[in-house]
Amino acid sequence: MSRRASAGSWIGAVVVVLAIVAAGVYLARKAMHPGPPLTTAPAASASAPAGAASAPIQHPIEQAQTGPATASTSALPALDDSDASTIAALAALAGGNDLSSLLVRQQVIARIVATIDALPRHDGLATFTLPARVPKGAFIVDEADGGTVAGEKNVARYAPYMQIVDAVDPQALVAWYVHAYPLFQQAYRQLGYPKGYFNDRLIVVIDDLLAAPEPAQPPALVRSKAFYVYADPALESRSTGQKLLLRVGPANEARIKAKLRAIRTQLTGQNLHPASTATAR
């Protein structure tokens, strides 16, 4: 939960739900800093998908349920020239909500891919990879039962992001994602997975987020240098993505998970009952 890289949103909804949510739940604002190119291979991590370079494809994009002719059939631009069309598509998926103040408008797909890939890890998100800007205002804490917890007023900071989460239609999102999938696959390979399959990684990320705990009470926080961490080591050891969901509050977490389940169903053709992902990992 540091000011530097403690947290992190999605594509339209896995792609505005996972990328915008990630960037939308920083505990403290941090100006974007220049960093290495997004094509730089990520550092090795124990939470990276085992055998990602050679594993058989588990979720081919062809199995996604896109509905009757809902996606564009226009030719795709080159990845380096895709920002304008991607922003236009995300704006349409956002249901009329203004994205201009939320999205970082350069290397949009590469940022989305890098952010999604990082969510199941435990080492936070690099600020230069984020596809969306952090929320306005400072992180607020409250005192409760002699301890410190995230303040209820923080929920208001996430409202613009949650409006987009609520507005996105899963079928329309998946239809666009399937059409644009070659660009996501290219960005994933450039990230450092030359034989990897991005859609498989996306399902891993969704499942990890759906397994985030749902505490009955706001988890206690403790100060660590310039930032807050969870007092419970079991919570603090959770993946970056799961800790992001904890930060948005229980009501927002439930809304995000409902949207992710619907998106997963469209992507895999498999209905996922809430109880099947409620157990914390």
C-alpha positions as a Markdown table, in Angstrom:
| # | Residue | x | y | z |
|---|---|---|---|---|
| 1 | Met | 0.0 | 0.0 | 0.0 |
| 2 | Ser | 2.9 | 2.4 | -0.6 |
| 3 | Arg | 2.8 | 5.8 | -2.3 |
| 4 | Arg | 5.2 | 4.3 | -4.7 |
| 5 | Ala | 3.6 | 1.2 | -6.2 |
| 6 | Ser | 1.1 | -0.2 | -3.8 |
| 7 | Ala | -1.9 | -0.6 | -5.9 |
| 8 | Gly | -3.2 | 0.1 | -9.0 |
| 9 | Ser | -8.8 | -0.8 | -13.4 |
| 10 | Trp | -9.8 | -2.7 | -16.8 |
| 11 | Ile | -10.5 | -3.0 | -20.5 |
| 12 | Gly | -13.9 | -1.8 | -20.9 |
| 13 | Ala | -14.7 | -3.9 | -17.8 |
| 14 | Val | -12.1 | -6.5 | -17.6 |
| 15 | Val | -10.3 | -4.5 | -19.7 |
| 16 | Val | -12.5 | -0.9 | -17.8 |
| 17 | Val | -13.2 | -3.2 | -14.7 |
| 18 | Leu | -9.7 | -4.6 | -14.1 |
| 19 | Ala | -7.6 | -1.7 | -15.5 |
| 20 | Ile | -9.7 | 1.2 | -14.2 |
| 21 | Val | -10.4 | -0.4 | -10.8 |
| 22 | Ala | -6.7 | -1.1 | -10.4 |
| 23 | Ala | -5.7 | 2.5 | -11.0 |
| 24 | Gly | -8.7 | 3.8 | -9.2 |
| 25 | Val | -7.9 | 2.5 | -5.8 |
| 26 | Tyr | -4.6 | 3.9 | -4.8 |
| 27 | Leu | -4.3 | 4.7 | -1.2 |
| 28 | Ala | -2.4 | 7.9 | -2.0 |
| 29 | Arg | -2.1 | 10.0 | -5.1 |
| 30 | Lys | 1.2 | 9.7 | -7.0 |
| 31 | Ala | 2.2 | 11.6 | -10.1 |
| 32 | Met | 3.1 | 9.4 | -13.1 |
| 33 | His | 6.8 | 9.0 | -13.4 |
| 34 | Pro | 8.6 | 8.0 | -16.6 |
| 35 | Gly | 9.8 | 4.4 | -16.5 |
| 36 | Pro | 11.2 | 1.7 | -18.7 |
| 37 | Pro | 9.3 | 0.9 | -21.9 |
| 38 | Leu | 6.2 | -1.2 | -21.5 |
| 39 | Thr | 7.7 | -3.8 | -23.8 |
| 40 | Thr | 10.4 | -4.6 | -21.1 |
| 41 | Ala | 10.1 | -8.1 | -19.9 |
| 42 | Pro | 8.7 | -8.3 | -16.3 |
| 43 | Ala | 10.9 | -9.5 | -13.5 |
| 44 | Ala | 10.6 | -13.2 | -12.6 |
| 45 | Ser | 8.0 | -13.8 | -9.9 |
| 46 | Ala | 6.8 | -16.8 | -7.9 |
| 47 | Ser | 3.2 | -15.7 | -8.7 |
| 48 | Ala | 3.8 | -15.7 | -12.4 |
| 49 | Pro | 1.9 | -18.5 | -14.3 |
| 50 | Ala | 4.0 | -21.6 | -14.1 |
| 51 | Gly | 5.3 | -22.7 | -17.5 |
| 52 | Ala | 3.7 | -19.7 | -19.2 |
| 53 | Ala | 6.0 | -19.9 | -22.2 |
| 54 | Ser | 4.9 | -23.4 | -23.2 |
| 55 | Ala | 1.7 | -24.3 | -21.4 |
| 56 | Pro | -1.2 | -25.5 | -23.7 |
| 57 | Ile | -4.0 | -23.0 | -24.3 |
| 58 | Gln | -6.7 | -23.4 | -21.7 |
| 59 | His | -9.2 | -20.8 | -22.8 |
| 60 | Pro | -9.0 | -20.1 | -26.6 |
| 61 | Ile | -10.5 | -16.8 | -27.5 |
| 62 | Glu | -12.7 | -18.6 | -30.1 |
| 63 | Gln | -14.8 | -20.0 | -27.3 |
| 64 | Ala | -15.9 | -16.6 | -26.1 |
| 65 | Gln | -19.6 | -15.9 | -26.4 |
| 66 | Thr | -19.8 | -12.7 | -28.4 |
| 67 | Gly | -23.5 | -12.8 | -29.4 |
| 68 | Pro | -25.0 | -12.1 | -32.8 |
| 69 | Ala | -22.7 | -9.9 | -34.8 |
| 70 | Thr | -22.1 | -7.3 | -32.1 |
| 71 | Ala | -18.4 | -6.6 | -32.6 |
| 72 | Ser | -16.9 | -4.5 | -35.3 |
| 73 | Thr | -15.5 | -6.2 | -38.4 |
| 74 | Ser | -13.3 | -3.3 | -39.3 |
| 75 | Ala | -9.6 | -4.0 | -39.8 |
| 76 | Leu | -7.4 | -3.5 | -36.7 |
| 77 | Pro | -4.7 | -0.8 | -36.6 |
| 78 | Ala | -1.1 | -1.7 | -35.7 |
| 79 | Leu | -0.6 | -1.9 | -32.0 |
| 80 | Asp | 1.5 | 1.3 | -31.9 |
| 81 | Asp | -1.3 | 3.1 | -33.7 |
| 82 | Ser | -4.2 | 1.7 | -31.7 |
| 83 | Asp | -4.7 | 4.3 | -29.0 |
| 84 | Ala | -7.3 | 6.4 | -30.8 |
| 85 | Ser | -9.5 | 3.5 | -31.7 |
| 86 | Thr | -9.1 | 1.8 | -28.3 |
| 87 | Ile | -10.1 | 5.0 | -26.5 |
| 88 | Ala | -13.1 | 5.4 | -28.7 |
| 89 | Ala | -14.2 | 1.8 | -28.1 |
| 90 | Leu | -13.7 | 2.2 | -24.3 |
| 91 | Ala | -15.7 | 5.4 | -24.4 |
| 92 | Ala | -18.6 | 3.7 | -26.1 |
| 93 | Leu | -18.4 | 0.8 | -23.7 |
| 94 | Ala | -18.5 | 3.2 | -20.8 |
| 95 | Gly | -22.1 | 4.1 | -21.5 |
| 96 | Gly | -21.6 | 7.8 | -22.0 |
| 97 | Asn | -19.5 | 8.3 | -18.9 |
| 98 | Asp | -16.5 | 10.6 | -19.5 |
| 99 | Leu | -13.2 | 8.8 | -19.6 |
| 100 | Ser | -11.1 | 11.8 | -20.6 |
| 101 | Ser | -10.0 | 12.5 | -17.0 |
| 102 | Leu | -9.5 | 8.9 | -16.1 |
| 103 | Leu | -7.5 | 7.2 | -18.9 |
| 104 | Val | -3.9 | 7.6 | -19.7 |
| 105 | Arg | -4.1 | 8.1 | -23.4 |
| 106 | Gln | -0.7 | 6.6 | -24.6 |
| 107 | Gln | 0.0 | 2.9 | -25.1 |
| 108 | Val | -3.4 | 2.0 | -23.8 |
| 109 | Ile | -3.5 | -1.7 | -24.6 |
| 110 | Ala | 0.1 | -2.2 | -23.5 |
| 111 | Arg | -0.8 | -0.6 | -20.2 |
| 112 | Ile | -3.9 | -2.7 | -19.7 |
| 113 | Val | -2.0 | -5.9 | -20.5 |
| 114 | Ala | 0.8 | -5.0 | -18.1 |
| 115 | Thr | -1.6 | -4.1 | -15.3 |
| 116 | Ile | -3.7 | -7.2 | -15.7 |
| 117 | Asp | -0.6 | -9.4 | -15.8 |
| 118 | Ala | 0.6 | -7.9 | -12.5 |
| 119 | Leu | -2.6 | -8.1 | -10.5 |
| 120 | Pro | -2.1 | -11.7 | -9.1 |
| 121 | Arg | 1.5 | -10.9 | -8.0 |
| 122 | His | 2.5 | -9.6 | -4.6 |
| 123 | Asp | 4.9 | -6.9 | -5.4 |
| 124 | Gly | 2.5 | -4.1 | -6.4 |
| 125 | Leu | 2.1 | -2.2 | -9.6 |
| 126 | Ala | 4.6 | 0.1 | -11.2 |
| 127 | Thr | 3.0 | 3.5 | -11.7 |
| 128 | Phe | 4.2 | 3.9 | -15.3 |
| 129 | Thr | 2.2 | 0.8 | -16.4 |
| 130 | Leu | -1.2 | 2.0 | -15.2 |
| 131 | Pro | -3.9 | 2.7 | -17.9 |
| 132 | Ala | -6.0 | 4.9 | -15.7 |
| 133 | Arg | -5.3 | 7.8 | -13.4 |
| 134 | Val | -5.5 | 7.6 | -9.6 |
| 135 | Pro | -8.5 | 9.1 | -7.8 |
| 136 | Lys | -8.6 | 12.6 | -6.6 |
| 137 | Gly | -8.1 | 13.5 | -2.9 |
| 138 | Ala | -6.1 | 12.0 | -0.1 |
| 139 | Phe | -6.6 | 8.6 | 1.4 |
| 140 | Ile | -8.7 | 8.9 | 4.5 |
| 141 | Val | -8.5 | 6.8 | 7.7 |
| 142 | Asp | -10.9 | 6.5 | 10.6 |
| 143 | Glu | -10.4 | 5.4 | 14.2 |
| 144 | Ala | -12.5 | 2.4 | 15.2 |
| 145 | Asp | -12.3 | 0.3 | 18.4 |
| 146 | Gly | -8.9 | 1.8 | 19.2 |
| 147 | Gly | -7.4 | 1.0 | 15.8 |
| 148 | Thr | -7.1 | 2.5 | 12.3 |
| 149 | Val | -9.2 | 1.5 | 9.3 |
| 150 | Ala | -9.9 | 2.9 | 5.9 |
| 151 | Gly | -12.4 | 5.7 | 6.1 |
| 152 | Glu | -15.9 | 5.4 | 4.8 |
| 153 | Lys | -15.4 | 8.7 | 2.8 |
| 154 | Asn | -12.9 | 7.0 | 0.6 |
| 155 | Val | -15.8 | 5.3 | -1.3 |
| 156 | Ala | -16.7 | 8.7 | -2.8 |
| 157 | Arg | -13.2 | 8.8 | -4.4 |
| 158 | Tyr | -14.0 | 5.7 | -6.4 |
| 159 | Ala | -17.4 | 6.8 | -7.6 |
| 160 | Pro | -16.3 | 7.9 | -11.2 |
| 161 | Tyr | -14.6 | 4.5 | -11.7 |
| 162 | Met | -17.6 | 2.5 | -10.3 |
| 163 | Gln | -20.0 | 4.4 | -12.7 |
| 164 | Ile | -18.0 | 2.9 | -15.5 |
| 165 | Val | -18.0 | -0.6 | -13.9 |
| 166 | Asp | -21.7 | -0.4 | -13.6 |
| 167 | Ala | -22.3 | 0.9 | -17.2 |
| 168 | Val | -20.2 | -1.7 | -19.0 |
| 169 | Asp | -22.3 | -4.4 | -20.7 |
| 170 | Pro | -20.3 | -7.7 | -20.4 |
| 171 | Gln | -21.4 | -9.0 | -23.8 |
| 172 | Ala | -20.5 | -5.8 | -25.6 |
| 173 | Leu | -17.2 | -5.7 | -23.8 |
| 174 | Val | -16.3 | -9.2 | -24.7 |
| 175 | Ala | -17.3 | -8.7 | -28.3 |
| 176 | Trp | -14.9 | -5.8 | -28.6 |
| 177 | Tyr | -12.2 | -7.6 | -26.8 |
| 178 | Val | -12.5 | -10.6 | -29.1 |
| 179 | His | -12.3 | -8.3 | -32.1 |
| 180 | Ala | -9.2 | -6.5 | -30.7 |
| 181 | Tyr | -7.7 | -9.7 | -29.3 |
| 182 | Pro | -4.7 | -9.8 | -31.7 |
| 183 | Leu | -3.5 | -6.5 | -30.3 |
| 184 | Phe | -3.7 | -7.8 | -26.7 |
| 185 | Gln | -1.9 | -11.0 | -27.6 |
| 186 | Gln | 0.8 | -9.0 | -29.3 |
| 187 | Ala | 1.2 | -6.7 | -26.3 |
| 188 | Tyr | 1.4 | -9.7 | -24.0 |
| 189 | Arg | 4.2 | -11.3 | -26.0 |
| 190 | Gln | 6.1 | -8.0 | -26.1 |
| 191 | Leu | 5.7 | -7.9 | -22.3 |
| 192 | Gly | 8.0 | -10.9 | -22.0 |
| 193 | Tyr | 5.8 | -13.9 | -22.8 |
| 194 | Pro | 6.8 | -14.8 | -26.4 |
| 195 | Lys | 4.8 | -18.1 | -26.3 |
| 196 | Gly | 2.2 | -17.0 | -23.7 |
| 197 | Tyr | -1.5 | -16.7 | -24.3 |
| 198 | Phe | -3.1 | -13.5 | -22.8 |
| 199 | Asn | -6.6 | -14.8 | -22.5 |
| 200 | Asp | -5.5 | -17.6 | -20.3 |
| 201 | Arg | -3.7 | -15.1 | -18.1 |
| 202 | Leu | -6.8 | -12.9 | -18.0 |
| 203 | Ile | -8.9 | -15.8 | -16.7 |
| 204 | Val | -6.3 | -16.5 | -14.0 |
| 205 | Val | -6.5 | -12.8 | -13.0 |
| 206 | Ile | -10.3 | -12.8 | -12.8 |
| 207 | Asp | -10.3 | -16.0 | -10.7 |
| 208 | Asp | -7.8 | -14.5 | -8.3 |
| 209 | Leu | -9.9 | -11.3 | -7.9 |
| 210 | Leu | -13.0 | -13.4 | -7.4 |
| 211 | Ala | -11.2 | -15.2 | -4.6 |
| 212 | Ala | -10.5 | -12.0 | -2.7 |
| 213 | Pro | -11.7 | -12.1 | 0.9 |
| 214 | Glu | -14.8 | -10.3 | 2.1 |
| 215 | Pro | -14.2 | -9.2 | 5.7 |
| 216 | Ala | -17.3 | -8.5 | 7.8 |
| 217 | Gln | -15.6 | -5.5 | 9.3 |
| 218 | Pro | -13.1 | -3.0 | 7.8 |
| 219 | Pro | -9.6 | -4.5 | 8.2 |
| 220 | Ala | -7.3 | -2.8 | 10.6 |
| 221 | Leu | -4.4 | -0.8 | 9.2 |
| 222 | Val | -1.0 | 0.1 | 10.7 |
| 223 | Arg | 1.4 | 2.8 | 9.7 |
| 224 | Ser | 4.6 | 1.6 | 7.9 |
| 225 | Lys | 6.9 | 4.5 | 7.1 |
| 226 | Ala | 5.0 | 6.7 | 4.7 |
| 227 | Phe | 2.0 | 4.5 | 4.0 |
| 228 | Tyr | -0.4 | 2.0 | 5.6 |
| 229 | Val | -0.4 | -1.7 | 5.5 |
| 230 | Tyr | -2.9 | -4.3 | 6.8 |
| 231 | Ala | -2.4 | -5.2 | 10.4 |
| 232 | Asp | -3.3 | -8.8 | 9.6 |
| 233 | Pro | -0.3 | -10.5 | 7.9 |
| 234 | Ala | -2.7 | -12.9 | 6.1 |
| 235 | Leu | -4.4 | -9.9 | 4.4 |
| 236 | Glu | -1.2 | -8.1 | 3.7 |
| 237 | Ser | 0.2 | -11.2 | 2.0 |
| 238 | Arg | -2.7 | -11.3 | -0.5 |
| 239 | Ser | -2.1 | -10.5 | -4.2 |
| 240 | Thr | -2.1 | -6.9 | -5.4 |
| 241 | Gly | -5.4 | -7.4 | -7.1 |
| 242 | Gln | -7.1 | -8.8 | -4.0 |
| 243 | Lys | -5.9 | -6.0 | -1.8 |
| 244 | Leu | -7.2 | -3.5 | -4.4 |
| 245 | Leu | -10.7 | -5.0 | -4.1 |
| 246 | Leu | -10.4 | -4.8 | -0.3 |
| 247 | Arg | -9.7 | -1.1 | -0.5 |
| 248 | Val | -12.8 | -0.1 | -2.5 |
| 249 | Gly | -15.1 | -1.2 | 0.3 |
| 250 | Pro | -17.5 | -4.2 | 0.5 |
| 251 | Ala | -20.3 | -2.8 | -1.6 |
| 252 | Asn | -18.0 | -1.8 | -4.4 |
| 253 | Glu | -16.2 | -5.1 | -4.2 |
| 254 | Ala | -19.5 | -7.0 | -4.6 |
| 255 | Arg | -20.4 | -4.9 | -7.6 |
| 256 | Ile | -17.0 | -5.5 | -9.2 |
| 257 | Lys | -17.1 | -9.2 | -8.6 |
| 258 | Ala | -20.6 | -9.5 | -10.1 |
| 259 | Lys | -19.4 | -7.8 | -13.2 |
| 260 | Leu | -16.3 | -10.0 | -13.4 |
| 261 | Arg | -18.4 | -13.2 | -13.1 |
| 262 | Ala | -20.5 | -12.0 | -16.0 |
| 263 | Ile | -17.5 | -11.3 | -18.1 |
| 264 | Arg | -15.9 | -14.6 | -17.2 |
| 265 | Thr | -19.1 | -16.4 | -18.3 |
| 266 | Gln | -18.9 | -14.6 | -21.7 |
| 267 | Leu | -15.3 | -15.4 | -22.1 |
| 268 | Thr | -15.5 | -19.1 | -21.2 |
| 269 | Gly | -19.1 | -20.1 | -21.7 |
| 270 | Gln | -19.2 | -21.4 | -18.1 |
| 271 | Asn | -21.5 | -20.1 | -15.5 |
| 272 | Leu | -19.7 | -19.4 | -12.3 |
| 273 | His | -21.8 | -19.4 | -9.1 |
| 274 | Pro | -20.7 | -16.8 | -6.5 |
| 275 | Ala | -20.1 | -19.5 | -3.9 |
| 276 | Ser | -17.5 | -21.2 | -6.1 |
| 277 | Thr | -15.2 | -18.2 | -5.8 |
| 278 | Ala | -16.0 | -16.9 | -2.4 |
| 279 | Thr | -13.5 | -19.0 | -0.6 |
| 280 | Ala | -10.3 | -17.0 | 0.2 |
| 281 | Arg | -7.1 | -18.4 | -1.2 |
